[in-house]
Amino acid sequence: MQGQTSYSSGMDKYVAASSSSRPTIIQLPDYALQQFADSGTIIPTSACIEASGFDTDPILPRALGAYSLEGVLWGMPFNVSNPVLYYNRNMFTDAGLDPDDPPVSLEEWRDAALAIVDSGVSVNPVVLDSSPNAGGGWFIEQWFGRAGELYANNGNGRLARATEVLYDNDLGAELMTFLQDMINDGLAMTVGDNAGGQDNFLKLVDPATPGAMTIGTSAAMGTVLQALGSGIAPGLTEEDFDVGPMPGPGPEPGVQVGGASLWIVADKPDEQTAAAWDFVKYAVEAQTQSTWAAATGYVPMRADATELDPLAETYVTDPRFRVAYDQVLSGSDDITANAPALGPLRAVRAETARATAAIFGGADVEATLADAVVADNALIASYDERN
């Protein structure tokens, strides 16, 4: 087993490696889906399921759908996550807000930020970022899915190969204008590209000008709570922070499935492939998923894991861990609830993130989105020509 510093590093090494030096299993997120399906280097998980009679009934249908193309499951969902709202309960109370009733819609999010500023509790009520894997890319896809709108054509690439992205439409302009207005009105600030995925959380415990709210992956919950418990922020404990659904368009929560899956690499000796499938089956057993989710903040990819300790007890004693799971259950079954399947999705997110950063800095929303869409569609066309 060899750990990587990031999913991006793992993907780059996999693509550059020869077939003989590739691992037998690799763990990568949704942006690998179309590329792996086109590569001929991955054994479809569907084939393993059919050959072994593996029971998929307990697995969350939306988790299976996240890694499926045209009815073929390519990767086995393992560490499921989605964005949630992290917020300071004390600041909510001091601002006259109910800490047990966090904002769910974008309008409620803005109202909460305004109350925090007007009460003098914080000058940074909302902490944003423009990371491709968060506020500059992934979150935008999430908001499109929640609004029931396609981010890319051909059913987000799930019905046929996507040829263009669509985020320069009215919804995209409304979302970006909303965020830009939040910054311009002093209701939000940005920590930039947030490459390490920590800067937004660190701003919440900034001793000088702490933020009150930020959106981050549920996968960080275990780490965040552990850090608070260790005394990283004097005067604050893990009980001072809470977790709510990701604010977004409309009054009801709902998210696309994030995280990563396990992919079995082709052209390995039969005994290695069989051992790889045995490991995947172990990794997605109900007890394994219960233990994993309770320790991290990831969502179990199968419903029966929630009935087993330690996760069953954790969901009762610390409901913060259940928020992300409930968001998956409350999400739509519409095709827009699946993330876009694009061969160059990682590069597309990077381009979208550059546009987001520019908009946060005051750039014209519609013109910036239009330019980004042109660049992203060129990336898609180039990929399709090669594949």
Coordinates of C-alpha atoms in Angstrom, one line a residue:
M1 CA 0.0 0.0 0.0
Q2 CA 1.3 3.4 -0.9
G3 CA -0.3 6.7 0.3
Q4 CA -0.3 9.8 -1.8
T5 CA -0.4 13.4 -0.8
S6 CA -3.6 14.1 -2.7
Y7 CA -6.0 12.6 -5.1
S8 CA -4.5 14.7 -7.8
S9 CA -1.0 13.3 -7.1
G10 CA -2.4 9.7 -7.2
M11 CA -4.2 10.4 -10.5
D12 CA -1.1 11.9 -12.1
K13 CA 1.1 9.0 -11.1
Y14 CA -1.4 6.5 -12.3
V15 CA -1.7 8.1 -15.7
A16 CA 2.1 8.3 -16.1
A17 CA 2.8 4.8 -14.9
S18 CA 3.3 1.7 -17.1
S19 CA 0.7 -1.1 -16.9
S20 CA 3.2 -3.2 -15.0
S21 CA 3.8 -0.6 -12.3
R22 CA 0.3 0.5 -11.7
P23 CA -1.3 -0.6 -8.4
T24 CA -4.0 -3.3 -8.2
I25 CA -6.4 -1.0 -6.6
I26 CA -6.5 2.8 -6.6
Q27 CA -8.7 5.2 -4.6
L28 CA -9.8 8.3 -6.6
P29 CA -12.8 10.6 -6.8
D30 CA -15.5 11.3 -9.3
Y31 CA -13.3 13.2 -11.8
A32 CA -11.7 9.8 -12.7
L33 CA -15.0 8.3 -13.9
Q34 CA -15.1 9.2 -17.5
Q35 CA -11.3 9.0 -17.9
F36 CA -11.2 5.6 -16.4
A37 CA -14.1 4.3 -18.4
D38 CA -12.3 5.5 -21.6
S39 CA -8.9 4.2 -20.6
G40 CA -9.4 0.4 -20.8
T41 CA -7.2 0.1 -17.7
I42 CA -10.0 -0.5 -15.1
I43 CA -12.2 -3.6 -14.5
P44 CA -15.8 -2.4 -14.2
T45 CA -17.0 -3.1 -10.7
S46 CA -20.2 -4.3 -12.3
A47 CA -18.3 -7.2 -13.8
C48 CA -17.0 -8.2 -10.3
I49 CA -20.5 -7.9 -8.8
E50 CA -22.0 -10.1 -11.5
A51 CA -19.3 -12.7 -11.4
S52 CA -19.5 -13.1 -7.6
G53 CA -23.2 -12.5 -6.9
F54 CA -22.3 -9.7 -4.5
D55 CA -25.4 -8.1 -2.9
T56 CA -25.7 -4.4 -3.7
D57 CA -29.2 -4.0 -2.2
P58 CA -27.9 -2.3 1.1
I59 CA -25.8 0.2 -0.9
L60 CA -27.2 3.7 -1.2
P61 CA -28.5 3.9 -4.8
R62 CA -27.1 7.5 -5.2
A63 CA -23.7 6.2 -4.2
L64 CA -23.8 3.6 -6.9
G65 CA -25.2 6.2 -9.4
A66 CA -22.3 8.5 -8.8
Y67 CA -19.8 6.1 -10.3
S68 CA -21.9 4.6 -13.1
L69 CA -22.1 5.4 -16.8
E70 CA -24.8 4.0 -19.0
G71 CA -25.6 1.3 -16.5
V72 CA -22.0 0.2 -15.8
L73 CA -20.6 0.7 -12.3
W74 CA -16.9 1.5 -12.7
G75 CA -15.7 2.1 -9.2
M76 CA -17.0 0.9 -5.9
P77 CA -18.0 3.9 -3.7
F78 CA -16.1 3.7 -0.5
N79 CA -15.5 7.1 1.3
V80 CA -18.7 9.1 0.5
S81 CA -18.8 12.7 1.5
N82 CA -20.6 16.0 0.7
P83 CA -20.4 19.6 1.7
V84 CA -21.8 20.8 5.0
L85 CA -22.0 24.1 6.9
Y86 CA -19.6 24.4 9.8
Y87 CA -20.6 27.2 12.2
N88 CA -19.8 28.8 15.6
R89 CA -22.7 28.2 18.0
N90 CA -21.6 31.0 20.3
M91 CA -21.6 33.5 17.6
F92 CA -25.1 32.5 16.5
T93 CA -26.3 32.9 20.1
D94 CA -24.6 36.3 20.5
A95 CA -26.2 37.5 17.3
G96 CA -29.7 36.5 18.4
L97 CA -29.8 33.5 16.0
D98 CA -30.9 30.0 17.0
P99 CA -27.8 27.8 17.0
D100 CA -30.1 24.7 16.6
D101 CA -31.6 26.1 13.4
P102 CA -28.8 26.9 10.9
P103 CA -29.5 28.5 7.5
V104 CA -30.5 26.1 4.7
S105 CA -31.4 28.4 1.8
L106 CA -29.1 31.1 0.3
E107 CA -31.5 33.8 1.6
E108 CA -31.3 32.4 5.1
W109 CA -27.5 32.2 4.9
R110 CA -27.3 35.9 3.9
D111 CA -29.8 36.9 6.7
A112 CA -27.7 35.0 9.3
A113 CA -24.5 36.7 8.1
L114 CA -26.2 40.1 8.2
A115 CA -27.4 39.4 11.8
I116 CA -23.8 38.5 12.8
V117 CA -22.4 41.7 11.3
D118 CA -25.1 44.0 12.6
S119 CA -24.7 42.6 16.2
G120 CA -21.0 43.2 16.1
V121 CA -20.2 39.6 16.7
S122 CA -17.9 39.1 13.7
V123 CA -16.7 41.1 10.7
N124 CA -16.3 37.9 8.8
P125 CA -19.5 36.0 9.1
V126 CA -19.0 33.8 6.1
V127 CA -15.6 32.4 5.0
L128 CA -15.5 31.4 1.3
D129 CA -12.8 29.9 -0.9
S130 CA -12.2 29.4 -4.6
S131 CA -10.6 26.0 -4.6
P132 CA -11.4 23.7 -7.5
N133 CA -12.3 21.0 -5.0
A134 CA -14.5 23.3 -2.9
G135 CA -15.9 26.7 -3.4
G136 CA -14.5 27.3 -6.9
G137 CA -15.7 24.1 -8.6
W138 CA -17.2 21.3 -6.6
F139 CA -19.7 23.5 -4.6
I140 CA -21.0 25.1 -7.8
E141 CA -21.8 21.7 -9.3
Q142 CA -23.5 20.9 -6.0
W143 CA -25.7 24.0 -6.2
F144 CA -26.7 23.2 -9.8
G145 CA -27.7 19.7 -8.7
R146 CA -29.7 21.1 -5.8
A147 CA -31.5 23.5 -8.1
G148 CA -32.3 20.6 -10.5
E149 CA -30.3 22.1 -13.4
L150 CA -27.7 20.5 -15.6
Y151 CA -24.1 21.6 -15.2
A152 CA -23.2 19.9 -18.5
N153 CA -25.3 18.7 -21.5
N154 CA -26.4 15.2 -22.2
G155 CA -27.7 14.6 -18.7
N156 CA -24.4 15.8 -17.1
G157 CA -22.7 13.3 -19.4
R158 CA -24.7 10.4 -17.9
L159 CA -26.9 9.8 -20.9
A160 CA -24.3 10.4 -23.5
R161 CA -20.8 11.9 -23.6
A162 CA -21.1 15.6 -22.6
T163 CA -19.8 18.1 -25.1
E164 CA -20.2 21.3 -23.2
V165 CA -20.7 22.8 -19.8
L166 CA -23.7 25.0 -19.1
Y167 CA -22.9 27.0 -16.0
D168 CA -22.9 30.4 -17.7
N169 CA -26.8 30.3 -17.7
D170 CA -29.1 32.3 -15.5
L171 CA -28.5 30.1 -12.5
G172 CA -24.8 30.4 -12.7
A173 CA -25.0 34.1 -13.0
E174 CA -27.4 34.3 -10.0
L175 CA -25.2 32.1 -7.8
M176 CA -22.0 34.0 -8.6
T177 CA -23.7 37.4 -8.2
F178 CA -25.0 36.3 -4.8
L179 CA -21.5 35.4 -3.7
Q180 CA -19.9 38.5 -5.1
D181 CA -22.6 40.6 -3.4
M182 CA -21.9 38.8 -0.1
I183 CA -18.2 39.9 -0.3
N184 CA -19.0 43.4 -1.6
D185 CA -21.5 43.9 1.3
G186 CA -19.1 42.8 4.0
L187 CA -20.9 39.6 4.7
A188 CA -18.2 37.3 3.4
M189 CA -14.5 37.1 2.8
T190 CA -12.4 34.6 0.8
V191 CA -9.3 32.8 1.8
G192 CA -8.4 32.2 -1.9
D193 CA -7.6 28.9 -3.5
N194 CA -7.3 27.1 -0.1
A195 CA -5.0 24.5 -1.6
G196 CA -4.6 22.6 1.6
G197 CA -8.3 22.6 2.4
Q198 CA -7.5 24.1 5.8
D199 CA -7.5 27.9 5.5
N200 CA -11.2 28.3 5.7
F201 CA -11.3 26.2 8.9
L202 CA -8.4 28.1 10.4
K203 CA -10.2 31.4 9.8
L204 CA -13.0 30.2 12.0
V205 CA -10.5 30.1 14.9
D206 CA -8.5 33.2 14.0
P207 CA -7.8 34.9 17.3
A208 CA -8.0 38.3 15.8
T209 CA -11.0 38.3 13.3
P210 CA -12.6 34.8 13.4
G211 CA -15.2 33.8 10.9
A212 CA -18.6 32.4 11.9
M213 CA -19.5 30.0 9.1
T214 CA -17.8 28.1 6.3
I215 CA -18.8 25.3 3.9
G216 CA -16.5 22.4 3.9
T217 CA -16.5 18.7 3.2
S218 CA -18.0 16.4 5.8
A219 CA -14.9 14.3 5.5
A220 CA -13.1 16.9 7.6
M221 CA -15.4 16.6 10.5
G222 CA -13.4 14.1 12.5
T223 CA -10.2 16.1 12.0
V224 CA -11.8 19.4 12.8
L225 CA -13.4 18.2 16.1
Q226 CA -10.1 16.4 17.1
A227 CA -8.2 19.6 16.5
L228 CA -10.6 21.7 18.6
G229 CA -10.4 19.1 21.3
S230 CA -6.6 19.3 21.3
G231 CA -6.7 23.0 22.2
I232 CA -5.7 24.5 18.8
A233 CA -8.0 27.4 19.5
P234 CA -7.8 28.7 23.1
G235 CA -11.2 29.3 24.6
L236 CA -13.0 27.2 22.0
T237 CA -13.9 23.5 22.2
E238 CA -15.4 21.0 19.8
E239 CA -18.8 21.7 21.5
D240 CA -18.7 25.3 20.4
F241 CA -19.0 24.4 16.7
D242 CA -21.9 22.7 15.0
V243 CA -22.7 21.3 11.5
G244 CA -25.7 22.0 9.3
P245 CA -26.8 21.2 5.8
M246 CA -25.0 23.1 3.0
P247 CA -26.9 26.3 2.2
G248 CA -28.1 26.4 -1.4
P249 CA -30.8 27.3 -3.8
G250 CA -34.3 26.5 -2.5
P251 CA -35.6 25.7 1.0
E252 CA -34.7 22.0 1.2
P253 CA -31.2 20.4 1.6
G254 CA -29.8 18.1 -1.0
V255 CA -26.4 17.3 -2.4
Q256 CA -24.5 15.3 -5.0
V257 CA -22.4 12.4 -3.8
G258 CA -18.8 13.3 -3.3
G259 CA -15.8 11.5 -1.8
A260 CA -14.0 8.7 -3.7
S261 CA -14.3 5.1 -4.8
L262 CA -12.1 2.0 -5.2
W263 CA -11.1 1.1 -8.7
I264 CA -9.7 -2.3 -9.6
V265 CA -6.9 -2.1 -12.2
A266 CA -7.0 -4.4 -15.2
D267 CA -4.3 -6.6 -16.7
K268 CA -3.1 -8.0 -13.3
P269 CA -2.6 -11.7 -12.5
D270 CA -5.8 -13.4 -11.7
E271 CA -4.8 -14.0 -8.0
Q272 CA -4.1 -10.3 -7.6
T273 CA -7.5 -9.3 -9.1
A274 CA -9.3 -11.8 -6.9
A275 CA -7.5 -10.5 -3.8
A276 CA -8.3 -6.9 -4.9
W277 CA -12.0 -7.8 -5.1
D278 CA -11.9 -9.5 -1.7
F279 CA -10.4 -6.3 -0.2
V280 CA -13.0 -4.1 -1.9
K281 CA -15.8 -6.3 -0.4
Y282 CA -14.2 -6.0 3.0
A283 CA -13.9 -2.2 2.7
V284 CA -17.6 -1.9 2.0
E285 CA -18.9 -4.4 4.6
A286 CA -21.5 -2.9 7.0
Q287 CA -19.2 -3.1 10.0
T288 CA -16.2 -1.6 8.2
Q289 CA -18.3 1.3 7.0
S290 CA -19.7 1.8 10.4
T291 CA -16.3 2.0 12.0
W292 CA -14.9 4.2 9.2
A293 CA -17.7 6.7 9.2
A294 CA -17.8 7.1 13.0
A295 CA -14.1 7.9 13.0
T296 CA -14.0 10.4 10.2
G297 CA -17.2 12.2 9.2
Y298 CA -17.5 10.3 5.9
V299 CA -21.0 9.0 5.0
P300 CA -21.5 5.2 5.0
M301 CA -22.1 4.0 1.5
R302 CA -24.6 1.4 2.8
A303 CA -27.7 2.0 4.9
D304 CA -27.3 -1.0 7.2
A305 CA -24.0 0.4 8.5
T306 CA -26.0 3.1 10.4
E307 CA -27.6 0.3 12.5
L308 CA -24.3 -1.0 13.8
D309 CA -22.0 0.5 16.5
P310 CA -20.0 2.5 16.6
L311 CA -21.9 4.6 14.0
A312 CA -25.3 3.9 15.4
E313 CA -24.2 5.3 18.8
T314 CA -22.3 8.2 17.2
Y315 CA -25.4 9.3 15.3
V316 CA -27.3 9.4 18.6
T317 CA -24.6 11.0 20.8
D318 CA -23.2 13.4 18.2
P319 CA -25.9 14.3 15.5
R320 CA -23.3 16.4 13.7
F321 CA -22.0 13.2 12.1
R322 CA -25.5 12.4 10.7
V323 CA -26.0 15.7 8.8
A324 CA -24.1 14.6 5.7
Y325 CA -25.9 11.2 5.6
D326 CA -29.3 12.8 5.8
Q327 CA -28.3 15.2 3.0
V328 CA -27.6 12.2 0.7
L329 CA -31.0 10.6 1.6
S330 CA -32.8 13.9 1.0
G331 CA -31.2 14.5 -2.3
S332 CA -33.1 14.2 -5.6
D333 CA -33.1 11.1 -7.8
D334 CA -33.1 13.4 -10.8
I335 CA -30.2 13.0 -13.2
T336 CA -29.0 16.4 -12.1
A337 CA -28.2 14.9 -8.7
N338 CA -25.2 13.2 -10.2
A339 CA -22.0 15.2 -10.7
P340 CA -21.0 15.9 -14.3
A341 CA -19.1 13.0 -15.9
L342 CA -16.4 14.8 -18.0
G343 CA -13.1 13.4 -19.1
P344 CA -11.2 16.6 -18.2
L345 CA -13.4 17.3 -15.1
R346 CA -10.3 18.1 -13.0
A347 CA -9.1 20.7 -15.5
V348 CA -12.7 22.0 -15.9
R349 CA -12.9 22.6 -12.2
A350 CA -9.6 24.4 -12.2
E351 CA -10.8 26.8 -14.9
T352 CA -14.1 27.3 -13.1
A353 CA -12.1 28.1 -9.9
R354 CA -10.1 30.7 -11.8
A355 CA -13.3 32.4 -12.8
T356 CA -14.7 32.2 -9.3
A357 CA -11.6 33.8 -7.9
A358 CA -11.8 36.6 -10.4
I359 CA -15.5 37.2 -9.6
F360 CA -14.7 37.3 -5.9
G361 CA -12.2 40.0 -6.8
G362 CA -14.8 42.1 -8.5
A363 CA -14.8 40.9 -12.2
D364 CA -17.9 41.1 -14.3
V365 CA -19.9 38.0 -13.6
E366 CA -21.5 37.2 -16.9
A367 CA -18.4 38.0 -19.0
T368 CA -16.2 36.0 -16.7
L369 CA -18.5 32.9 -16.8
A370 CA -18.8 33.1 -20.5
D371 CA -15.0 33.1 -21.0
A372 CA -14.6 30.2 -18.6
V373 CA -17.2 28.2 -20.4
V374 CA -15.4 28.7 -23.7
A375 CA -12.2 27.5 -22.1
D376 CA -13.8 24.5 -20.5
N377 CA -15.6 23.5 -23.7
A378 CA -12.3 23.6 -25.5
L379 CA -10.9 21.3 -22.9
I380 CA -13.8 18.9 -23.4
A381 CA -13.4 19.0 -27.2
S382 CA -9.7 18.3 -27.0
Y383 CA -10.2 15.4 -24.6
D384 CA -12.9 13.9 -26.9
E385 CA -10.7 14.2 -29.9
R386 CA -8.1 12.1 -28.1
N387 CA -10.6 9.5 -26.8

